[in-house]
mmCIF file of C-alpha atoms (C1' of nucleotides) in Angstrom:
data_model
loop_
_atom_site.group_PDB
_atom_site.id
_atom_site.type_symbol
_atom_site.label_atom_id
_atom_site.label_comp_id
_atom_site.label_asym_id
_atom_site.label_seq_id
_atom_site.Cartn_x
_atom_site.Cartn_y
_atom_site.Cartn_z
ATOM 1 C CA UNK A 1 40.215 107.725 -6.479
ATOM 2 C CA UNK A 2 41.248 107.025 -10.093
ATOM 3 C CA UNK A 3 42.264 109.261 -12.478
ATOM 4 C CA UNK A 4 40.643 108.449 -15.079
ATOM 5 C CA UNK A 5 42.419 108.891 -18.362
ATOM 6 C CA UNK A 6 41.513 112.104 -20.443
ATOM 7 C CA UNK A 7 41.748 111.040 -23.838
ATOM 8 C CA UNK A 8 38.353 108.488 -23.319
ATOM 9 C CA UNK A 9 37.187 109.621 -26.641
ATOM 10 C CA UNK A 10 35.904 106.434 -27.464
ATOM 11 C CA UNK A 11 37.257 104.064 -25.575
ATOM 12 C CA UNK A 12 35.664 103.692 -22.608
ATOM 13 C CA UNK A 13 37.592 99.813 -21.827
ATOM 14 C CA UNK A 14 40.897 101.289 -21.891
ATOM 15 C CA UNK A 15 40.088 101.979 -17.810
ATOM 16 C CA UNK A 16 41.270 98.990 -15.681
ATOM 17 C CA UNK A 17 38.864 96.631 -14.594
ATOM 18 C CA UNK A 18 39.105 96.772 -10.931
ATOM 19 C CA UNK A 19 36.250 93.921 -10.516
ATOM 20 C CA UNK A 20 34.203 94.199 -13.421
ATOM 21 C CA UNK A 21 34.179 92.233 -16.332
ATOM 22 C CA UNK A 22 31.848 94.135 -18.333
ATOM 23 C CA UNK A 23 31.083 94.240 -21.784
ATOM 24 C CA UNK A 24 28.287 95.804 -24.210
ATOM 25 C CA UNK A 25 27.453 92.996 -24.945
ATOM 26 C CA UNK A 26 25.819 92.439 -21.615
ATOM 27 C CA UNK A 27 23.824 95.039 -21.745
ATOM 28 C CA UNK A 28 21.886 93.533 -24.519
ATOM 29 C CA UNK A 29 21.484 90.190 -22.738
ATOM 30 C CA UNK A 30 20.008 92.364 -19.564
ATOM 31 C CA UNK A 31 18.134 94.253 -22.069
ATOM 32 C CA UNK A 32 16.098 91.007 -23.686
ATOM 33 C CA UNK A 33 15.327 89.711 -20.131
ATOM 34 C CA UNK A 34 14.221 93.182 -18.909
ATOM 35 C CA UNK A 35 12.812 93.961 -22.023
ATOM 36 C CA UNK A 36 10.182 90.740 -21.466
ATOM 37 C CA UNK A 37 9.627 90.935 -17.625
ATOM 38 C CA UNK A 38 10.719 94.562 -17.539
ATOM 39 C CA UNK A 39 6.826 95.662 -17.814
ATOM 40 C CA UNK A 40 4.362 96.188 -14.922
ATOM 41 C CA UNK A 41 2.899 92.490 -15.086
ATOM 42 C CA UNK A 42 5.417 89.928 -16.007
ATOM 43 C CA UNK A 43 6.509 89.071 -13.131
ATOM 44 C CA UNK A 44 3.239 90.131 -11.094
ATOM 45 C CA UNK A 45 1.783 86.686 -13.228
ATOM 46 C CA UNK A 46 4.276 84.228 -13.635
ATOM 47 C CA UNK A 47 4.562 84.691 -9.927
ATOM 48 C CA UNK A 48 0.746 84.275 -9.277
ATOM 49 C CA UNK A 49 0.776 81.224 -11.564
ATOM 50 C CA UNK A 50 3.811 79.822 -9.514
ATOM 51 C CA UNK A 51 1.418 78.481 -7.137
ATOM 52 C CA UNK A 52 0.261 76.477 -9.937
ATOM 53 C CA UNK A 53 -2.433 76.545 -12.551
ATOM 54 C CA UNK A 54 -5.057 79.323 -13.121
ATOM 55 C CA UNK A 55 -7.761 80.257 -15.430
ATOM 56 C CA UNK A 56 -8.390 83.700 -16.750
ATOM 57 C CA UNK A 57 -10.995 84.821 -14.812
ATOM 58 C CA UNK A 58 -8.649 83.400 -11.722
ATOM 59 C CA UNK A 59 -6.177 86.060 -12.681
ATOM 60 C CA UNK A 60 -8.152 88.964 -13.268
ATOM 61 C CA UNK A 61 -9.063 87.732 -9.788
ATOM 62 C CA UNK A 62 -6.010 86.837 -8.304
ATOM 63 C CA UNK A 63 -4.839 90.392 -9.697
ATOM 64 C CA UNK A 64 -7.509 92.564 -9.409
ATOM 65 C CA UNK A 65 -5.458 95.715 -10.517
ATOM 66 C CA UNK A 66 -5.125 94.422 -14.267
ATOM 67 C CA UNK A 67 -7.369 95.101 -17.017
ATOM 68 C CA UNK A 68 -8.462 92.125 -19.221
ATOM 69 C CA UNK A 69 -6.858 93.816 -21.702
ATOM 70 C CA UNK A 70 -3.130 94.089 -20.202
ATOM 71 C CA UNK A 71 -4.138 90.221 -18.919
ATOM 72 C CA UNK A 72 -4.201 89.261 -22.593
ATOM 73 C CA UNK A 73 -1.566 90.602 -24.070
ATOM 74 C CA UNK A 74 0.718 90.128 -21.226
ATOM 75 C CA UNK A 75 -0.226 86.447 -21.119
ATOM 76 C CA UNK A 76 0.348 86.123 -24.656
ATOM 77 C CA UNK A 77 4.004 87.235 -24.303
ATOM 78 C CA UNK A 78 4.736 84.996 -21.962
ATOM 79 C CA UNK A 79 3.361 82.483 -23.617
ATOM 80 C CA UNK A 80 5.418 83.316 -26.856
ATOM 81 C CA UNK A 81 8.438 83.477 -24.851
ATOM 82 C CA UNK A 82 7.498 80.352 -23.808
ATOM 83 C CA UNK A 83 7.369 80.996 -19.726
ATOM 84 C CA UNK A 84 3.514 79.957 -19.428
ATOM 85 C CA UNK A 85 1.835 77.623 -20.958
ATOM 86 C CA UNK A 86 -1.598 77.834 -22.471
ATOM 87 C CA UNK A 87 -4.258 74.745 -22.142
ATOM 88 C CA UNK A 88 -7.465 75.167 -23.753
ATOM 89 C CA UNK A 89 -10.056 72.910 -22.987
ATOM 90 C CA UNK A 90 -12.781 72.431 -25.532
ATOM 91 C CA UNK A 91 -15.536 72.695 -23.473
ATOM 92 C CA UNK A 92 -19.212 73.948 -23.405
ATOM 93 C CA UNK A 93 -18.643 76.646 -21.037
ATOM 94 C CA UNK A 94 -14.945 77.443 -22.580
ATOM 95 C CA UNK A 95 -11.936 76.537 -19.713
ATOM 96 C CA UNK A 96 -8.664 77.648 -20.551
ATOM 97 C CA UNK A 97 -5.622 77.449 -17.707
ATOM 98 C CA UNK A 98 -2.657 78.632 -17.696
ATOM 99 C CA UNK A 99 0.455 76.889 -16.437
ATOM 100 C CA UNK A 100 3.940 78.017 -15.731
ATOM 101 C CA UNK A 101 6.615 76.153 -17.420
ATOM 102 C CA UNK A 102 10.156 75.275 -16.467
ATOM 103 C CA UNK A 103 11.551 77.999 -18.450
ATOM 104 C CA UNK A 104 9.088 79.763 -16.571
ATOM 105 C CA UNK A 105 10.064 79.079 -12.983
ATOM 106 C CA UNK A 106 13.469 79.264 -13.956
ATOM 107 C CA UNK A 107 12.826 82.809 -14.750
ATOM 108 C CA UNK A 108 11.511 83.225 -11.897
ATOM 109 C CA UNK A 109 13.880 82.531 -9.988
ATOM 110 C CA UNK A 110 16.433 84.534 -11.579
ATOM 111 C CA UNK A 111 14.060 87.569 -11.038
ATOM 112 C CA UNK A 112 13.116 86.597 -7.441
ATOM 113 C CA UNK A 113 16.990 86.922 -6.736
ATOM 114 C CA UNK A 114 16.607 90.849 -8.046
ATOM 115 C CA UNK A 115 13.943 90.613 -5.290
ATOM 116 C CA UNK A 116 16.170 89.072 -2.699
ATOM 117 C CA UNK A 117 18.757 92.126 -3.575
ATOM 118 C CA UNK A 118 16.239 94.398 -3.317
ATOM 119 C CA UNK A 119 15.090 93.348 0.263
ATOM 120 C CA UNK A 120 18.392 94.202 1.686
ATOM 121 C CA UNK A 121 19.113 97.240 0.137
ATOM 122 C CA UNK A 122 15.618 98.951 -0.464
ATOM 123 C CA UNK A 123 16.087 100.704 3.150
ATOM 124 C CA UNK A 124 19.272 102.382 1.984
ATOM 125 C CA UNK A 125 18.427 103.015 -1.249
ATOM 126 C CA UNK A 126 15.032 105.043 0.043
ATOM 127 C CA UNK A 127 17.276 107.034 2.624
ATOM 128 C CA UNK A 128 19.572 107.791 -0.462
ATOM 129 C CA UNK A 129 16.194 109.075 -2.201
ATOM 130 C CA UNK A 130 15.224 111.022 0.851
ATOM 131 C CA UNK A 131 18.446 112.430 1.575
ATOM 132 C CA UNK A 132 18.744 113.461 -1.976
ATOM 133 C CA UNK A 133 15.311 114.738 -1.737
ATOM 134 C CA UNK A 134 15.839 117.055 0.968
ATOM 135 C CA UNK A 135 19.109 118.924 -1.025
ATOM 136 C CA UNK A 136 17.755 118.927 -4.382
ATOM 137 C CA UNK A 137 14.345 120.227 -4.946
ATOM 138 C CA UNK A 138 11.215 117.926 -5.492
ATOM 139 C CA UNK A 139 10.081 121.353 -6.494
ATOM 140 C CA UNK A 140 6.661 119.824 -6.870
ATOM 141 C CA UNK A 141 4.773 123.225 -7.366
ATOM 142 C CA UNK A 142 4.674 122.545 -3.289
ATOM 143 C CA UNK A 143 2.704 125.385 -0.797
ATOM 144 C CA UNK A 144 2.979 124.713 2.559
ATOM 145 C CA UNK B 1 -19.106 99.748 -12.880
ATOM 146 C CA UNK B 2 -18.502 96.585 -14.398
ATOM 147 C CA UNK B 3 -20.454 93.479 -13.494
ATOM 148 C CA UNK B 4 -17.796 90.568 -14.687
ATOM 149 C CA UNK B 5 -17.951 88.583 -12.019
ATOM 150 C CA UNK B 6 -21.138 88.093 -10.242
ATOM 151 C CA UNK B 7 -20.024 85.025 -9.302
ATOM 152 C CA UNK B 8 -18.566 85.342 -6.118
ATOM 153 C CA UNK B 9 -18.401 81.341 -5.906
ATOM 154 C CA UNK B 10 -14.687 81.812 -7.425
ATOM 155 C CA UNK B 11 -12.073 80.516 -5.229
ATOM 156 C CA UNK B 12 -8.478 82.282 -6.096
ATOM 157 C CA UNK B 13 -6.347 80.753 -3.278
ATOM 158 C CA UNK B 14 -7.321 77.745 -3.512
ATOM 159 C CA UNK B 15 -4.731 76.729 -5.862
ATOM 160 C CA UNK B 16 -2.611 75.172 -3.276
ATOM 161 C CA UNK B 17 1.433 76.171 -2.788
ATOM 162 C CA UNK B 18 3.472 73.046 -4.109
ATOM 163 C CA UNK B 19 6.556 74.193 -3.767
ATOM 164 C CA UNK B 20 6.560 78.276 -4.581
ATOM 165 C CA UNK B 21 7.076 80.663 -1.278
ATOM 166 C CA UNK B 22 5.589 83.176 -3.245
ATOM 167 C CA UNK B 23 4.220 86.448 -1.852
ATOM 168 C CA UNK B 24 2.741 89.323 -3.269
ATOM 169 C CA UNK B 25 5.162 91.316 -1.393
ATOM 170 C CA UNK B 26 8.141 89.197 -3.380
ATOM 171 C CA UNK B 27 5.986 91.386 -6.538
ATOM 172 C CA UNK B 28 6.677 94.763 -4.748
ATOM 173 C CA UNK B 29 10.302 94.697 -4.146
ATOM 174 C CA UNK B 30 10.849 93.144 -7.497
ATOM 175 C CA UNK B 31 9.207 95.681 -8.950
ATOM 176 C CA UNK B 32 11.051 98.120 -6.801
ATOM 177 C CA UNK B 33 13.990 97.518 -8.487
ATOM 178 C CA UNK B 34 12.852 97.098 -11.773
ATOM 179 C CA UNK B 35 11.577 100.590 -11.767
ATOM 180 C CA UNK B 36 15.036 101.334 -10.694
ATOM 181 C CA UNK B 37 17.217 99.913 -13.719
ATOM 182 C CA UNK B 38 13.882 98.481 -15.868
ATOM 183 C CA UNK B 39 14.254 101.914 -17.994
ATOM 184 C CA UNK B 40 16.449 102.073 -21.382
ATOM 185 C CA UNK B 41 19.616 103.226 -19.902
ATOM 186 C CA UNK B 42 20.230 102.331 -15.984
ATOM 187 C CA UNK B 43 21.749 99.200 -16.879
ATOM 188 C CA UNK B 44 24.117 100.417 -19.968
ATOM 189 C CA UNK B 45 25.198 103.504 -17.543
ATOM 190 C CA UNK B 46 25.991 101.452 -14.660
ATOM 191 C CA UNK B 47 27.989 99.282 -16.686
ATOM 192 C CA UNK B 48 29.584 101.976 -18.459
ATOM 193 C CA UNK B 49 30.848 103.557 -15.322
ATOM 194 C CA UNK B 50 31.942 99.821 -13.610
ATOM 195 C CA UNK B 51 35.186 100.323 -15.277
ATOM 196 C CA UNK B 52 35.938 103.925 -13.886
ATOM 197 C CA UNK B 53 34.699 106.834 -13.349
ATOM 198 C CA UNK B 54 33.927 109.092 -16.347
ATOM 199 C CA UNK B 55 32.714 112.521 -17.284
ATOM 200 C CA UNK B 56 29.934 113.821 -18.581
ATOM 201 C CA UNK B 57 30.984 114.416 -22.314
ATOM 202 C CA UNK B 58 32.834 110.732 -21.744
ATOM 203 C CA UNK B 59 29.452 108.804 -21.062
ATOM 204 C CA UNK B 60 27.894 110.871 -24.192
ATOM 205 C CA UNK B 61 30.875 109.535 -26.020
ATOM 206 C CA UNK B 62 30.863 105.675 -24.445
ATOM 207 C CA UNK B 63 27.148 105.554 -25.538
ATOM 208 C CA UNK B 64 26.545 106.887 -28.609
ATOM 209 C CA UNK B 65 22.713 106.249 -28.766
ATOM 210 C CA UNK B 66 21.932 108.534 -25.668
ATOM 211 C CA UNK B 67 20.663 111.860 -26.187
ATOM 212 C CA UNK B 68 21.901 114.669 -23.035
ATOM 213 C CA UNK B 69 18.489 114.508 -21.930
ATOM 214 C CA UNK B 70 18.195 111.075 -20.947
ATOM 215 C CA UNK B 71 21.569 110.751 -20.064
ATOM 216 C CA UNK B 72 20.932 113.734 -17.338
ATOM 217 C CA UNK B 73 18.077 112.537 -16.305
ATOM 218 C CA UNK B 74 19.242 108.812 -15.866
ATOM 219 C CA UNK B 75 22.250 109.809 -14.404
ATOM 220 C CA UNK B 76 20.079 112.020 -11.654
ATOM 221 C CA UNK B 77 17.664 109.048 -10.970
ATOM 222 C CA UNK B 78 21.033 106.604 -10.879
ATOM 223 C CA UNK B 79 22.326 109.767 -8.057
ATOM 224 C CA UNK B 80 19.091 109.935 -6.013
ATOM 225 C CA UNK B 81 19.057 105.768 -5.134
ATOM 226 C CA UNK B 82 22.891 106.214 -4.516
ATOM 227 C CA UNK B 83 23.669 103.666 -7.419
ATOM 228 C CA UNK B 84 26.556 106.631 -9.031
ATOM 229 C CA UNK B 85 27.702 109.601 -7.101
ATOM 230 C CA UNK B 86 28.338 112.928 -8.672
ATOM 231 C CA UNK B 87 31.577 114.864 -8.464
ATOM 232 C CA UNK B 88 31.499 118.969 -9.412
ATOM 233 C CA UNK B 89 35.276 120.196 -9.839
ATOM 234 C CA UNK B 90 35.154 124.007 -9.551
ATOM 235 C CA UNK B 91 37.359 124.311 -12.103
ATOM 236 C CA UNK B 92 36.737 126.871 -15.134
ATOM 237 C CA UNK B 93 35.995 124.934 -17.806
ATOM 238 C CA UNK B 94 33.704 122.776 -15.467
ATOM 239 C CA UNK B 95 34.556 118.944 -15.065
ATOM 240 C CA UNK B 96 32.054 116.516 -13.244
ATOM 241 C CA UNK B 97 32.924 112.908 -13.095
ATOM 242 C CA UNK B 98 30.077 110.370 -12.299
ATOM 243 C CA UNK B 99 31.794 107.365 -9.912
ATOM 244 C CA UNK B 100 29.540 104.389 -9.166
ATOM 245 C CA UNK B 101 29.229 103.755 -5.677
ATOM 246 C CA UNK B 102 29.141 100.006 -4.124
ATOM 247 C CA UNK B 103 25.567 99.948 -3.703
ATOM 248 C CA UNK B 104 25.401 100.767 -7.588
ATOM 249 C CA UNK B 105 28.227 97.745 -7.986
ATOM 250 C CA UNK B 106 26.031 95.926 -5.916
ATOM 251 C CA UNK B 107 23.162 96.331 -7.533
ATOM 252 C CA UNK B 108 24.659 95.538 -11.636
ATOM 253 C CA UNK B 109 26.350 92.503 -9.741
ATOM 254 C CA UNK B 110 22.834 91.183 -9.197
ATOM 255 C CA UNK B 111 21.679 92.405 -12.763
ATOM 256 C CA UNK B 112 23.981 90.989 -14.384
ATOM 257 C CA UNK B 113 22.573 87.951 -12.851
ATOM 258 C CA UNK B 114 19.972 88.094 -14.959
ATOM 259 C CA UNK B 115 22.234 88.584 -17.769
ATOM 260 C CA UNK B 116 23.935 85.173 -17.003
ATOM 261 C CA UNK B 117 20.407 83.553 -17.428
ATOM 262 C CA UNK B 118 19.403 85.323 -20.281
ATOM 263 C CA UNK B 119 22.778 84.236 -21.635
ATOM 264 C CA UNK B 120 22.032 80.602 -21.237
ATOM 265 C CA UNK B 121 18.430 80.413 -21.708
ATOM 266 C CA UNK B 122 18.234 83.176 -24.811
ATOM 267 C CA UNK B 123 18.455 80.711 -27.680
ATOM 268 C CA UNK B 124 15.570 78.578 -26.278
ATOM 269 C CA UNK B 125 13.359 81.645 -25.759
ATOM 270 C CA UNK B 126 14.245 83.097 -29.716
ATOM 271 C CA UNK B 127 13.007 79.678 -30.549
ATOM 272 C CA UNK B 128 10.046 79.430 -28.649
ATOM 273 C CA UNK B 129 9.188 82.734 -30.013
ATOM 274 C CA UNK B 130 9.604 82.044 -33.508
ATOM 275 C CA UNK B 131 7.623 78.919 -33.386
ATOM 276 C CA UNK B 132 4.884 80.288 -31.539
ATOM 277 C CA UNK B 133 4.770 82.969 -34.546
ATOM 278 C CA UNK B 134 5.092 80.605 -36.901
ATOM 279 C CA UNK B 135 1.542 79.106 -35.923
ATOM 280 C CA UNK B 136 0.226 82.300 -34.714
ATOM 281 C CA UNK B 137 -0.042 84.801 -37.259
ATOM 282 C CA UNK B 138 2.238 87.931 -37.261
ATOM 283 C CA UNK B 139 0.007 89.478 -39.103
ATOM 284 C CA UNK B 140 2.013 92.486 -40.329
ATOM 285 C CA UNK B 141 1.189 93.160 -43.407
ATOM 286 C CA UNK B 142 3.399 90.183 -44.479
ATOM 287 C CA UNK B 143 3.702 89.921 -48.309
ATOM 288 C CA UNK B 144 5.727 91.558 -50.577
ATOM 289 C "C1'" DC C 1 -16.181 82.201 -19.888
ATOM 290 C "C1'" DC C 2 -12.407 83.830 -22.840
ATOM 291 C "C1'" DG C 3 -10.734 87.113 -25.463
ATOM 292 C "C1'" DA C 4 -10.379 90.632 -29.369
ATOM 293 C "C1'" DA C 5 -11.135 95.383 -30.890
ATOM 294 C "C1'" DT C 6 -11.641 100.232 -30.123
ATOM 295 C "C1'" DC C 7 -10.985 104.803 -27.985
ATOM 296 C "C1'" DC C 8 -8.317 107.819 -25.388
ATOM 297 C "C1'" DG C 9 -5.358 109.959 -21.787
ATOM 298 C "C1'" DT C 10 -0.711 109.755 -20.033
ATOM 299 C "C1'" DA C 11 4.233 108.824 -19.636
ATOM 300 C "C1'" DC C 12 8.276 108.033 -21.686
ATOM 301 C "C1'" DT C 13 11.675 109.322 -25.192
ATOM 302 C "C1'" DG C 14 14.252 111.903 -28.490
ATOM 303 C "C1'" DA C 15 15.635 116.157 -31.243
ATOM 304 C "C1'" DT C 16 16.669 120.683 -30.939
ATOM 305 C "C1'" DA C 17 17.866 125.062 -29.016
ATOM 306 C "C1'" DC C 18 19.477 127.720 -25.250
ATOM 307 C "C1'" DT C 19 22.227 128.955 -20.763
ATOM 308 C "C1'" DG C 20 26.113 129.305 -17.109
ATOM 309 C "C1'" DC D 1 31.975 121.450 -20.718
ATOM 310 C "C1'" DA D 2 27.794 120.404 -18.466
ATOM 311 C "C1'" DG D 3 23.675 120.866 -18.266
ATOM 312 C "C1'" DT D 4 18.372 122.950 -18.811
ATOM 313 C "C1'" DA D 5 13.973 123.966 -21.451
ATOM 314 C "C1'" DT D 6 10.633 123.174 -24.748
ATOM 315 C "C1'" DC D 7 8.182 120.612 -28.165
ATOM 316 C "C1'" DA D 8 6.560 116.591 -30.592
ATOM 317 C "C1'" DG D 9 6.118 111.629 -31.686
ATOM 318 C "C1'" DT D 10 5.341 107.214 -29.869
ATOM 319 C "C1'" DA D 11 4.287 103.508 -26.851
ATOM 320 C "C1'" DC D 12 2.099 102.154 -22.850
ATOM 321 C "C1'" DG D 13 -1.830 101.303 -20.055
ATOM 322 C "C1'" DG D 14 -6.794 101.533 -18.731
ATOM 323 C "C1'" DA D 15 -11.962 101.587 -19.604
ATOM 324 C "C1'" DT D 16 -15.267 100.028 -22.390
ATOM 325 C "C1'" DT D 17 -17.627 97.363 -25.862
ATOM 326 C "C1'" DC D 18 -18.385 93.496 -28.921
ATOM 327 C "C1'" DG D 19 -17.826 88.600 -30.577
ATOM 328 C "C1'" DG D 20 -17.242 83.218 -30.306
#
DNA sequence: CCGAATCCGTACTGATACTG
DNA sequence: CAGTATCAGTACGGATTCGG
């Protein structure tokens, strides 16, 4: 255990860095990413549209738990980030697809290694949750 | 109930899988995760306490922009998934020191992932966004 | 078919005050 | 010092409706 020193006031670096090479500054850079797939669809699409092209009414398929209206403003983020791409095809009966672009994909894949992580640690991490459960008090108004 | 699609002719899957191993499970355990550390303050606390353990008063201290409520309750979500672990020194004036664990290590190792890609693709995205506002209209009550 | 606009309940977040 | 409790503002998300 380290002792950790007691006048931290505000300098939390002055601790050695046993492994870490962390800086504030980081947490900004993890906070853009997660602040533009952090939400409940980000990823949900640009993985669905991985598989390649789809049209709106595809999605709202393809995703049947969305609303139209968290379809279209989610899709429009991406699409200002610049991770999907938006066709529109002037057309009698209007077609519009959306693509995935490299950026895209390579986001992706970034995230899909948080998924990878999460694979091999999710059983531990629920029998932490369970464990801690059982101590501390869900306290959920429960009658039994 | 809502009658969108009567057209049952639609065909999701048959977009075909070029080159994406893509499941909708990969969605779940992603999102797993990023209900985990997606909030405001996982990530900063985490990274905070990679450089040594710290107390209570400390972590108010190292982040500034907390308030004690979301610092307790981030710091008892970050204790239930085993990411920090809490230490209680019966001492009289009281002193708890928060210690991340290796699964918490673990787990900022693999954010920080995402950091390394936000670091190198962050300037293309700012630009992407800006020139997608520059055509589509902010709208904000612009003038002055 | 694609999407924008509106209404509304809920969850998250922060400020403040209080306790052991 | 280390929390807990309560209240209020805001942002998020869903259902529905209307327009091009």
């Amino acid at each position: 255990m380290r002792t950790v020193g007691t006048d931290v006031r505000l300098r939390v670096a002055q601790a050695p860095e046993p492994c870490a090479h962390w800086a504030n500054r980081d947490a900004d850079l993890v906070r853009e990413v997660l602040d533009l797939v952090g939400d409940k669809w980000s990823v949900l699409l640009l993985g669905t549209l991985a598989s390649g092209p789809l049209r709106y009414s595809d999605l709202i398929a393809a995703v049947p738990a969305i609303s139209q209206r968290m379809l279209t403003l989610t899709l429009k983020q991406l699409q200002r980030a610049g991770f999907v791409e938006r066709t529109s095809h002037p057309e009698v009966p209007p077609r519009v697809e959306y693509t995935i672009t490299e950026l895209g994909s390579s986001l992706l894949s970034a995230v899909l290694a948080l998924g990878t992580w999460s694979t091999e640690h999710q059983a531990q991490i629920r029998g932490n949750q369970a464990a801690f459960d059982a101590v501390e008090p869900p306290e959920a108004g429960k009658a039994e």
